CSV table of C-alpha atoms in Angstrom, one decimal:
chain,number,residue,atom,x,y,z
A,1,MET,CA,-47.7,35.3,5.8
A,2,LYS,CA,-44.9,37.8,6.4
A,3,TRP,CA,-43.4,38.1,10.0
A,4,SER,CA,-44.1,41.8,9.9
A,5,ASP,CA,-47.8,41.2,9.1
A,6,PHE,CA,-48.0,38.5,11.8
A,7,PHE,CA,-46.5,40.6,14.6
A,8,THR,CA,-48.3,43.9,13.7
A,9,SER,CA,-51.8,42.3,13.6
A,10,SER,CA,-54.0,42.8,16.7
A,11,VAL,CA,-53.3,39.2,17.7
A,12,GLY,CA,-49.6,39.4,17.0
A,13,LYS,CA,-49.2,42.6,19.1
A,14,LYS,CA,-50.8,40.7,22.0
A,15,LEU,CA,-48.5,37.8,21.4
A,16,ILE,CA,-45.5,40.2,21.9
A,17,MET,CA,-47.1,41.4,25.2
A,18,SER,CA,-47.7,37.8,26.2
A,19,LEU,CA,-44.2,36.5,25.4
A,20,SER,CA,-42.4,39.5,26.8
A,21,GLY,CA,-44.6,39.3,29.9
A,22,LEU,CA,-43.8,35.7,30.5
A,23,PHE,CA,-40.1,36.5,30.1
A,24,LEU,CA,-40.4,39.2,32.7
A,25,ILE,CA,-42.3,36.7,35.0
A,26,ALA,CA,-39.3,34.3,34.7
A,27,PHE,CA,-37.0,37.2,35.6
A,28,LEU,CA,-39.1,37.9,38.7
A,29,VAL,CA,-38.4,34.3,39.8
A,30,VAL,CA,-34.7,34.8,39.5
A,31,HIS,CA,-34.8,38.2,41.1
A,32,VAL,CA,-36.9,37.2,44.1
A,33,GLY,CA,-34.8,34.0,44.6
A,34,LEU,CA,-31.5,35.8,44.6
A,35,ASN,CA,-32.8,38.6,46.8
A,36,ALA,CA,-34.1,36.1,49.3
A,37,CYS,CA,-30.4,35.6,50.3
A,38,ILE,CA,-30.7,38.8,52.4
A,39,TRP,CA,-32.6,36.5,54.9
A,40,ALA,CA,-29.6,34.2,55.3
A,41,MET,CA,-28.8,36.1,58.5
A,42,ASP,CA,-25.1,36.4,57.7
A,43,ASP,CA,-24.9,40.2,57.4
A,44,GLY,CA,-25.4,40.0,53.6
A,45,VAL,CA,-22.4,37.7,52.8
A,46,MET,CA,-24.5,35.2,50.8
A,47,PHE,CA,-26.5,38.0,49.1
A,48,ASN,CA,-23.4,40.1,48.2
A,49,LYS,CA,-21.7,37.0,46.7
A,50,ALA,CA,-24.9,36.1,44.7
A,51,ALA,CA,-25.2,39.7,43.4
A,52,HIS,CA,-21.5,39.6,42.6
A,53,PHE,CA,-22.0,36.5,40.5
A,54,MET,CA,-24.8,38.2,38.6
A,55,GLY,CA,-22.7,41.3,37.9
A,56,ALA,CA,-19.4,39.6,37.2
A,57,ASN,CA,-20.3,36.5,35.2
A,58,VAL,CA,-20.7,36.9,31.4
A,59,VAL,CA,-23.9,34.8,31.2
A,60,PRO,CA,-26.1,36.9,33.4
A,61,ARG,CA,-24.6,40.1,31.9
A,62,VAL,CA,-25.6,39.0,28.4
A,63,LEU,CA,-29.0,38.0,29.8
A,64,GLU,CA,-29.3,41.4,31.3
A,65,ILE,CA,-29.2,43.0,27.9
A,66,GLY,CA,-32.1,40.7,26.9
A,67,LEU,CA,-33.8,41.7,30.1
A,68,PHE,CA,-33.6,45.4,29.3
A,69,ALA,CA,-34.8,44.6,25.7
A,70,GLY,CA,-37.7,42.6,27.2
A,71,PHE,CA,-38.7,45.5,29.5
A,72,LEU,CA,-38.5,48.0,26.7
A,73,LEU,CA,-40.6,45.8,24.4
A,74,HIS,CA,-43.2,45.2,27.0
A,75,ILE,CA,-43.4,48.9,28.0
A,76,ILE,CA,-43.4,50.4,24.6
A,77,GLN,CA,-45.8,47.9,23.0
A,78,GLY,CA,-48.0,48.1,26.1
A,79,LEU,CA,-48.3,51.8,26.0
A,80,ALA,CA,-48.8,51.8,22.2
A,81,LEU,CA,-51.6,49.3,22.5
A,82,GLU,CA,-53.3,51.2,25.3
A,83,PHE,CA,-53.4,54.4,23.2
A,84,GLN,CA,-54.4,52.6,20.0
A,85,ASN,CA,-57.2,50.7,21.8
A,86,ARG,CA,-58.4,53.9,23.5
A,87,SER,CA,-58.5,55.7,20.2
A,88,ASN,CA,-61.0,53.1,18.8
A,89,ARG,CA,-63.8,54.9,20.6
A,90,LYS,CA,-63.6,58.6,19.9
A,91,LYS,CA,-67.0,59.3,21.5
A,92,GLY,CA,-67.5,57.6,24.8
A,93,TYR,CA,-70.5,56.7,26.9
A,94,ALA,CA,-72.4,59.1,29.2
A,95,VAL,CA,-73.0,56.2,31.7
A,96,LYS,CA,-69.9,54.1,32.0
A,97,MET,CA,-70.0,50.4,32.4
A,98,GLY,CA,-67.7,50.6,35.5
A,99,SER,CA,-66.9,47.2,37.0
A,100,LYS,CA,-70.1,45.5,35.7
A,101,GLY,CA,-68.7,42.2,34.4
A,102,SER,CA,-65.1,43.2,34.3
A,103,ALA,CA,-62.9,43.6,37.4
A,104,TRP,CA,-61.1,46.9,37.7
A,105,TYR,CA,-57.6,45.5,37.5
A,106,ARG,CA,-58.4,43.7,34.2
A,107,LYS,CA,-59.2,47.1,32.7
A,108,SER,CA,-56.3,49.0,34.4
A,109,MET,CA,-53.3,47.2,33.0
A,110,GLY,CA,-52.1,50.4,31.4
A,111,LEU,CA,-52.3,52.3,34.6
A,112,LEU,CA,-50.8,49.5,36.8
A,113,GLY,CA,-48.0,49.1,34.2
A,114,THR,CA,-47.3,52.8,34.3
A,115,LEU,CA,-47.1,52.8,38.1
A,116,ILE,CA,-44.7,49.8,37.9
A,117,LEU,CA,-42.7,51.8,35.3
A,118,LEU,CA,-42.4,54.7,37.7
A,119,PHE,CA,-41.4,52.3,40.5
A,120,LEU,CA,-38.8,50.7,38.2
A,121,ILE,CA,-37.2,54.1,37.4
A,122,MET,CA,-36.8,54.7,41.2
A,123,HIS,CA,-35.6,51.1,41.8
A,124,ILE,CA,-33.0,51.2,39.0
A,125,SER,CA,-31.7,54.5,40.3
A,126,HIS,CA,-31.4,53.1,43.8
A,127,PHE,CA,-29.5,49.9,43.0
A,128,TRP,CA,-28.7,49.1,39.4
A,129,VAL,CA,-27.1,52.5,38.6
A,130,PRO,CA,-24.8,52.6,41.6
A,131,SER,CA,-23.9,49.0,41.2
A,132,ARG,CA,-23.1,49.1,37.5
A,133,ILE,CA,-22.3,52.7,36.7
A,134,THR,CA,-21.6,55.2,39.5
A,135,GLY,CA,-19.9,52.7,41.8
A,136,LEU,CA,-20.6,51.3,45.3
A,137,GLU,CA,-18.6,51.1,48.5
A,138,PRO,CA,-16.7,47.8,48.5
A,139,THR,CA,-17.0,45.1,51.2
A,140,TYR,CA,-14.4,42.4,51.8
A,141,ILE,CA,-15.4,38.7,52.2
A,142,ASP,CA,-12.5,36.3,52.9
A,143,GLY,CA,-10.1,39.0,51.6
A,144,LYS,CA,-12.0,39.4,48.3
A,145,GLU,CA,-13.6,42.6,47.2
A,146,TYR,CA,-17.4,42.7,46.6
A,147,HIS,CA,-19.9,45.5,45.9
A,148,ASP,CA,-21.7,46.0,49.1
A,149,LEU,CA,-25.3,45.8,47.7
A,150,PHE,CA,-26.5,44.6,51.1
A,151,GLY,CA,-25.2,47.8,52.7
A,152,ARG,CA,-26.8,49.8,49.9
A,153,MET,CA,-30.2,48.2,50.7
A,154,ALA,CA,-29.7,48.9,54.4
A,155,ALA,CA,-28.8,52.6,53.5
A,156,VAL,CA,-31.9,53.0,51.2
A,157,PHE,CA,-34.5,51.4,53.5
A,158,THR,CA,-33.3,51.8,57.1
A,159,ASP,CA,-35.0,54.8,58.8
A,160,ASN,CA,-36.6,55.7,55.4
A,161,ILE,CA,-40.3,55.0,55.8
A,162,GLY,CA,-41.2,57.1,52.7
A,163,ILE,CA,-39.1,54.9,50.4
A,164,VAL,CA,-40.3,51.7,52.1
A,165,ILE,CA,-43.9,52.8,51.5
A,166,LEU,CA,-43.1,53.5,47.8
A,167,TYR,CA,-41.6,50.1,47.4
A,168,VAL,CA,-44.6,48.4,49.0
A,169,LEU,CA,-46.9,50.4,46.8
A,170,GLY,CA,-44.8,49.3,43.8
A,171,CYS,CA,-45.2,45.6,44.9
A,172,ILE,CA,-49.0,46.1,45.3
A,173,SER,CA,-49.1,47.4,41.7
A,174,LEU,CA,-47.1,44.5,40.5
A,175,ALA,CA,-49.4,42.0,42.3
A,176,TRP,CA,-52.5,43.4,40.6
A,177,HIS,CA,-50.7,43.6,37.2
A,178,LEU,CA,-49.7,39.9,37.6
A,179,VAL,CA,-53.2,38.7,38.7
A,180,HIS,CA,-54.5,39.6,35.2
A,181,GLY,CA,-51.2,39.4,33.2
A,182,PHE,CA,-50.2,35.9,34.3
A,183,GLN,CA,-53.3,34.1,33.0
A,184,SER,CA,-54.0,36.5,30.2
A,185,ALA,CA,-50.5,35.7,28.8
A,186,PHE,CA,-51.5,32.0,28.5
A,187,ARG,CA,-54.9,32.8,27.0
A,188,THR,CA,-53.2,34.9,24.4
A,189,LEU,CA,-51.0,31.9,23.6
A,190,GLY,CA,-54.2,29.9,22.9
A,191,LEU,CA,-54.9,28.0,26.1
A,192,THR,CA,-58.5,26.7,25.7
A,193,ASN,CA,-58.6,23.5,27.8
A,194,HIS,CA,-60.5,24.4,31.0
A,195,LYS,CA,-58.5,21.9,33.0
A,196,TYR,CA,-55.3,23.9,32.3
A,197,ILE,CA,-57.0,27.3,32.4
A,198,ARG,CA,-58.1,26.6,36.0
A,199,LEU,CA,-54.6,25.4,36.8
A,200,ILE,CA,-53.0,28.5,35.3
A,201,ASN,CA,-55.5,30.7,37.1
A,202,GLY,CA,-54.6,29.1,40.4
A,203,LEU,CA,-50.9,29.3,39.7
A,204,GLY,CA,-51.2,32.9,38.6
A,205,ILE,CA,-53.0,34.0,41.7
A,206,GLY,CA,-50.5,32.2,43.9
A,207,PHE,CA,-47.6,33.7,42.0
A,208,SER,CA,-49.2,37.2,42.2
A,209,ILE,CA,-49.4,37.0,45.9
A,210,ILE,CA,-46.2,35.2,46.9
A,211,VAL,CA,-43.7,37.0,44.7
A,212,PRO,CA,-44.8,40.6,45.3
A,213,LEU,CA,-45.2,39.8,49.0
A,214,ALA,CA,-41.6,38.4,49.2
A,215,PHE,CA,-40.4,41.6,47.5
A,216,ALA,CA,-42.4,43.8,49.8
A,217,LEU,CA,-41.0,42.1,52.8
A,218,MET,CA,-37.4,43.0,51.8
A,219,PRO,CA,-37.6,46.8,52.5
A,220,ILE,CA,-39.8,46.1,55.5
A,221,SER,CA,-37.2,43.7,56.9
A,222,PHE,CA,-34.5,46.3,56.7
A,223,TYR,CA,-36.8,49.0,58.2
A,224,MET,CA,-37.9,46.7,61.0
A,225,GLY,CA,-34.3,45.5,61.7
A,226,TRP,CA,-35.1,41.9,60.9
A,227,VAL,CA,-32.0,41.4,58.9
B,1,MET,CA,-94.7,38.5,40.5
B,2,GLU,CA,-97.4,41.1,40.5
B,3,HIS,CA,-98.0,43.3,37.5
B,4,TYR,CA,-97.5,47.0,38.0
B,5,SER,CA,-97.4,50.2,35.9
B,6,MET,CA,-94.7,52.8,36.1
B,7,ASN,CA,-93.8,56.3,35.1
B,8,LEU,CA,-90.3,56.8,33.8
B,9,THR,CA,-87.9,59.5,32.7
B,10,LEU,CA,-85.9,58.6,29.6
B,11,LYS,CA,-82.7,60.2,28.5
B,12,VAL,CA,-82.2,59.1,25.0
B,13,TRP,CA,-79.4,60.0,22.5
B,14,LYS,CA,-80.8,61.9,19.6
B,15,GLN,CA,-78.7,62.5,16.5
B,16,LYS,CA,-80.2,63.7,13.2
B,17,ASN,CA,-77.7,61.9,11.0
B,18,ALA,CA,-74.2,60.5,10.8
B,19,THR,CA,-72.5,63.9,10.7
B,20,ALA,CA,-74.7,65.8,13.2
B,21,GLU,CA,-73.5,66.5,16.7
B,22,GLY,CA,-76.2,64.8,18.7
B,23,ASN,CA,-77.4,65.2,22.3
B,24,PHE,CA,-79.5,63.7,25.0
B,25,GLU,CA,-83.2,64.4,24.9
B,26,THR,CA,-85.3,63.8,28.0
B,27,TYR,CA,-88.8,62.2,27.7
B,28,GLN,CA,-91.5,61.2,30.2
B,29,VAL,CA,-93.5,58.1,29.7
B,30,LYS,CA,-96.5,57.2,31.8
B,31,ASP,CA,-98.4,54.0,32.7
B,32,ILE,CA,-95.8,51.6,31.3
B,33,SER,CA,-96.8,48.0,32.1
B,34,SER,CA,-94.2,45.9,33.9
B,35,GLU,CA,-95.0,43.2,31.3
B,36,MET,CA,-94.0,45.3,28.3
B,37,SER,CA,-90.7,44.6,26.6
B,38,PHE,CA,-88.2,47.5,26.5
B,39,LEU,CA,-88.8,48.0,22.8
B,40,GLU,CA,-92.6,48.1,23.3
B,41,MET,CA,-92.0,50.8,25.8
B,42,PHE,CA,-90.1,52.6,23.0
B,43,ASP,CA,-93.1,52.0,20.7
B,44,VAL,CA,-95.4,53.7,23.2
B,45,LEU,CA,-93.0,56.6,23.4
B,46,ASN,CA,-92.6,56.9,19.6
B,47,GLU,CA,-96.4,56.8,19.2
B,48,GLN,CA,-96.7,59.6,21.7
B,49,LEU,CA,-94.0,61.6,19.9
B,50,ILE,CA,-95.7,61.1,16.5
B,51,HIS,CA,-99.0,62.4,18.0
B,52,GLU,CA,-97.2,65.4,19.3
B,53,GLY,CA,-95.7,66.0,15.8
B,54,LYS,CA,-92.2,65.3,17.0
B,55,ASP,CA,-89.5,63.2,15.4
B,56,PRO,CA,-89.7,59.6,16.8
B,57,ILE,CA,-86.6,57.9,18.0
B,58,ALA,CA,-84.8,55.7,15.5
B,59,PHE,CA,-83.7,52.3,16.8
B,60,ASP,CA,-82.9,49.0,15.2
B,61,HIS,CA,-85.1,46.0,15.8
B,62,ASP,CA,-86.4,43.0,13.8
B,63,CYS,CA,-87.4,39.7,15.2
B,64,ARG,CA,-88.1,40.8,18.7
B,65,GLU,CA,-87.6,37.3,19.9
B,66,GLY,CA,-83.9,37.5,20.8
B,67,ILE,CA,-82.4,35.8,17.8
B,68,CYS,CA,-81.7,38.4,15.0
B,69,GLY,CA,-79.2,40.6,16.8
B,70,MET,CA,-80.6,43.8,15.5
B,71,CYS,CA,-81.6,45.5,18.7
B,72,SER,CA,-78.6,47.4,20.1
B,73,MET,CA,-79.3,49.8,23.0
B,74,TYR,CA,-76.8,50.7,25.6
B,75,ILE,CA,-79.1,51.0,28.7
B,76,ASN,CA,-77.9,52.5,31.9
B,77,GLY,CA,-74.2,51.7,31.2
B,78,ARG,CA,-74.7,48.2,29.9
B,79,PRO,CA,-75.3,46.8,26.4
B,80,HIS,CA,-78.8,45.3,26.2
B,81,GLY,CA,-79.6,46.6,29.7
B,82,PRO,CA,-79.4,45.1,33.2
B,83,TRP,CA,-80.4,41.4,32.6
B,84,HIS,CA,-77.8,38.8,32.0
B,85,GLY,CA,-77.9,36.8,28.7
B,86,THR,CA,-80.7,38.9,27.3
B,87,THR,CA,-81.2,41.0,24.2
B,88,THR,CA,-82.8,44.4,24.5
B,89,CYS,CA,-86.0,43.1,22.9
B,90,GLN,CA,-86.3,40.4,25.6
B,91,LEU,CA,-85.6,42.8,28.4
B,92,HIS,CA,-88.9,43.5,30.2
B,93,MET,CA,-89.9,46.6,32.0
B,94,ARG,CA,-90.2,44.7,35.3
B,95,ALA,CA,-86.4,45.2,35.4
B,96,PHE,CA,-87.2,48.8,36.3
B,97,LYS,CA,-89.1,50.6,39.1
B,98,ASP,CA,-91.7,53.4,39.0
B,99,GLY,CA,-89.9,56.7,38.9
B,100,ASP,CA,-86.6,55.4,37.4
B,101,THR,CA,-84.5,57.4,35.1
B,102,ILE,CA,-83.1,55.3,32.2
B,103,VAL,CA,-80.3,56.5,30.0
B,104,VAL,CA,-80.2,55.0,26.5
B,105,GLU,CA,-77.2,55.4,24.2
B,106,PRO,CA,-76.1,53.9,20.9
B,107,TRP,CA,-73.2,51.4,20.7
B,108,ARG,CA,-70.1,53.5,20.8
B,109,ALA,CA,-67.1,52.5,18.6
B,110,ASN,CA,-65.4,54.2,15.6
B,111,ALA,CA,-66.1,51.0,13.6
B,112,PHE,CA,-69.9,51.4,14.4
B,113,PRO,CA,-70.7,54.9,13.3
B,114,VAL,CA,-74.1,56.3,14.4
B,115,VAL,CA,-76.6,56.5,11.5
B,116,LYS,CA,-79.4,58.2,13.4
B,117,ASP,CA,-80.3,58.3,17.1
B,118,LEU,CA,-79.7,54.8,18.4
B,119,VAL,CA,-79.1,53.2,15.0
B,120,VAL,CA,-75.4,52.3,14.3
B,121,ASP,CA,-73.9,51.0,11.1
B,122,ARG,CA,-72.7,47.4,11.8
B,123,SER,CA,-71.7,46.5,8.2
B,124,ALA,CA,-68.2,46.1,9.5
B,125,PHE,CA,-69.3,42.8,10.9
B,126,ASP,CA,-70.7,41.8,7.5
B,127,ARG,CA,-67.3,42.5,5.9
B,128,VAL,CA,-65.5,40.4,8.6
B,129,ILE,CA,-67.9,37.5,7.8
B,130,GLN,CA,-67.3,38.0,4.0
B,131,SER,CA,-63.6,37.8,4.5
B,132,GLY,CA,-63.7,34.2,5.9
B,133,GLY,CA,-66.9,33.2,7.7
B,134,TYR,CA,-68.0,30.6,5.2
B,135,ILE,CA,-67.2,27.1,4.0
B,136,SER,CA,-67.0,25.5,0.6
B,137,VAL,CA,-69.7,23.0,-0.2
B,138,ASN,CA,-70.6,21.0,-3.2
B,139,THR,CA,-73.8,22.0,-4.8
B,140,GLY,CA,-76.4,19.5,-5.9
B,141,VAL,CA,-78.2,16.9,-3.9
B,142,SER,CA,-77.9,17.6,-0.2
B,143,VAL,CA,-75.9,15.0,1.7
B,144,ASP,CA,-77.2,13.1,4.7
B,145,GLY,CA,-76.6,15.0,7.9
B,146,ASN,CA,-74.8,12.1,9.6
B,147,THR,CA,-72.3,11.3,6.8
B,148,ILE,CA,-69.5,13.0,8.6
B,149,PRO,CA,-69.0,11.9,12.2
B,150,ILE,CA,-68.3,14.7,14.6
B,151,GLU,CA,-67.2,14.3,18.2
B,152,ARG,CA,-70.0,15.2,20.5
B,153,GLU,CA,-67.9,17.6,22.6
B,154,ASN,CA,-66.8,19.6,19.5
B,155,ALA,CA,-70.3,19.6,18.1
B,156,ASP,CA,-71.6,21.2,21.4
B,157,LYS,CA,-68.8,23.8,21.5
B,158,ALA,CA,-69.3,24.6,17.8
B,159,PHE,CA,-73.1,25.0,18.4
B,160,ALA,CA,-72.5,27.2,21.4
B,161,ALA,CA,-70.2,29.4,19.3
B,162,ALA,CA,-72.6,29.5,16.4
B,163,ALA,CA,-75.2,31.0,18.8
B,164,CYS,CA,-73.6,34.4,18.2
B,165,ILE,CA,-76.2,36.7,16.7
B,166,GLY,CA,-73.6,39.4,15.7
B,167,CYS,CA,-75.3,42.1,17.7
B,168,GLY,CA,-72.1,43.9,18.6
B,169,ALA,CA,-72.6,44.1,22.3
B,170,CYS,CA,-69.1,42.7,22.8
B,171,VAL,CA,-67.6,45.7,20.9
B,172,ALA,CA,-69.9,48.1,22.8
B,173,ALA,CA,-68.8,46.8,26.1
B,174,CYS,CA,-65.1,46.4,25.4
B,175,LYS,CA,-62.8,49.2,26.6
B,176,ASN,CA,-60.7,48.5,23.5
B,177,SER,CA,-63.7,48.3,21.1
B,178,SER,CA,-62.5,44.9,20.2
B,179,ALA,CA,-64.6,42.6,18.1
B,180,MET,CA,-62.7,39.5,19.2
B,181,LEU,CA,-65.6,37.7,20.9
B,182,PHE,CA,-67.6,38.0,17.6
B,183,VAL,CA,-64.7,37.0,15.4
B,184,SER,CA,-63.7,34.2,17.6
B,185,ALA,CA,-67.2,32.8,17.8
B,186,LYS,CA,-67.3,32.7,14.0
B,187,VAL,CA,-63.8,31.2,13.7
B,188,SER,CA,-64.5,28.7,16.5
B,189,HIS,CA,-67.8,27.6,15.1
B,190,LEU,CA,-66.1,26.5,11.9
B,191,ALA,CA,-62.7,25.5,13.3
B,192,LEU,CA,-64.4,22.9,15.5
B,193,LEU,CA,-66.1,21.2,12.6
B,194,PRO,CA,-64.6,19.1,9.8
B,195,GLN,CA,-66.5,21.1,7.3
B,196,GLY,CA,-64.5,24.2,8.2
B,197,ASP,CA,-61.1,22.6,7.6
B,198,VAL,CA,-60.7,23.6,3.9
B,199,GLU,CA,-60.5,27.3,4.6
B,200,ARG,CA,-59.2,26.9,8.1
B,201,LYS,CA,-55.9,28.9,7.9
B,202,ASN,CA,-57.1,31.6,5.5
B,203,ARG,CA,-60.3,32.1,7.5
B,204,VAL,CA,-58.7,33.1,10.8
B,205,LEU,CA,-56.0,35.2,9.1
B,206,ASN,CA,-58.4,37.0,6.8
B,207,MET,CA,-61.1,37.6,9.5
B,208,VAL,CA,-58.6,39.1,12.0
B,209,ALA,CA,-57.0,41.2,9.2
B,210,GLN,CA,-60.5,42.5,8.2
B,211,ALA,CA,-61.4,43.2,11.9
B,212,ASP,CA,-58.2,45.2,12.3
B,213,LYS,CA,-58.9,47.1,9.1
B,214,GLU,CA,-62.4,48.0,10.3
B,215,GLY,CA,-60.8,49.7,13.4
B,216,PHE,CA,-61.7,47.2,16.1
B,217,GLY,CA,-59.2,47.0,18.9
B,218,SER,CA,-57.2,44.1,20.3
B,219,CYS,CA,-58.4,41.8,23.0
B,220,THR,CA,-56.9,42.2,26.5
B,221,PHE,CA,-59.2,39.7,28.2
B,222,THR,CA,-61.1,42.1,30.4
B,223,GLU,CA,-64.0,39.7,30.1
B,224,ALA,CA,-66.6,42.6,29.7
B,225,CYS,CA,-67.7,41.0,26.4
B,226,GLU,CA,-68.6,37.7,27.9
B,227,ALA,CA,-70.5,39.4,30.7
B,228,VAL,CA,-72.8,41.3,28.4
B,229,CYS,CA,-73.2,38.8,25.5
B,230,PRO,CA,-76.9,38.0,25.2
B,231,LYS,CA,-76.0,34.6,23.9
B,232,GLU,CA,-73.4,34.0,26.6
B,233,ILE,CA,-70.6,33.2,24.1
B,234,SER,CA,-67.6,32.0,26.1
B,235,ILE,CA,-64.4,34.1,26.1
B,236,THR,CA,-62.5,30.8,25.7
B,237,ASN,CA,-63.4,31.1,22.0
B,238,ILE,CA,-60.9,34.0,21.9
B,239,SER,CA,-58.2,31.7,23.2
B,240,ARG,CA,-59.2,29.3,20.4
B,241,LEU,CA,-58.9,32.1,17.9
B,242,ASN,CA,-55.5,33.0,19.2
B,243,SER,CA,-54.4,29.4,18.9
B,244,GLU,CA,-55.8,29.1,15.4
B,245,TYR,CA,-54.1,32.4,14.4
B,246,LEU,CA,-50.7,31.3,15.7
B,247,LYS,CA,-50.9,27.9,13.9
B,248,ALA,CA,-52.1,29.6,10.7
B,249,GLY,CA,-49.8,32.6,10.9
B,250,LEU,CA,-46.7,30.5,11.6
B,251,SER,CA,-47.3,27.9,9.0
B,252,ALA,CA,-49.0,29.8,6.1
B,253,ASP,CA,-46.5,30.3,3.3
B,254,LYS,CA,-48.0,33.1,1.2
B,255,ALA,CA,-48.4,36.9,1.5
B,256,HIS,CA,-51.6,38.2,3.0
């Protein structure tokens, strides 16, 4: 079987969604862990150093290219699948099934993904673009120059309730997307043993609550003056 | 439970043929017994229509005992109606109350085109089966049933998967019009048994390829199929199909 046939079949397309999704889940772990440095209560010294490492070291910079590729693959394939699948029923039902037998978030991955995409565009323009392209105010730690990303976070979130709310909504979309996506990714990879399915379901729900909650607490912390 | 009779309003999809537009027709049926099956209620209605000189409603049915998979009505927003694990023919009128309005539609999917009224063409499923849902056996004297030992757990899982009657409710319920529950039931049934080993790789590759060609969508694990399946086929079979597909697709060494 040719690779092209394998990855363009209905199962292969889902495999791409599964693998790119798991890759993005791994990225979330790195992202949330690094950002948690804002709570070191040292006016952002640890966080700015950590962010500096991610921006200056060659390994994370190369991985960053992979990250963008992973995002693009997941977004483009996801949208393509959503439209292809919808087109398989040209004439719909007069009485819809609604949530009978299928929870709303399991059927709304396209919508949730699109909301996350909109959030992502705003998020990248807030932080990645100034840090990597247009430039940020420098800060000096032990005489060495660093990008003041901590200061940038403070500027974006402090006294800006609208942006804080948009970030929290983005995190809520992410949470619901993960509740389905986490375990669905493993089922697509062929997990059939119920012992492991239960484990993955539990891990998935835990991950979907803890990680988006930690992310949501970041803008809230700046707004409330906790950091 | 006490027997009762009811008067109902039915809104049924009427479509003259495959190319006609089609629309909902409203019918009144009276004195329907709570002990009738849903199809018997349709028989009463059709007899009434024939007496009135009108065109009766075309619908698929055969065994009327829940094992053939022919009946295929989408009732009030759910394939096979409101009861769990039940075919339309086994749905009884005690599921409804006097004065209810019931909306009946055909299965909707491009791969299941309407032939007439509530009858859809499900030959796509036949072609999926033809592409790989079989095993090679020696002809001649039949062998003893216990010649090949099979692990009890696998035998039970294979049997549960083999219970699929190919009615198409999974496709009808799926937002993606995916046939994966059907395909995976057939793949799992044979993949779990030693008899299925000979065609193992080609089976899953060919059946998925045929399902794709027929215009069924991909599975996104919304679980709607499992919820409406009259034979309660487990969605875990789809994970097994994925596993079989990955193993076969990554190891098969010829063009498909």
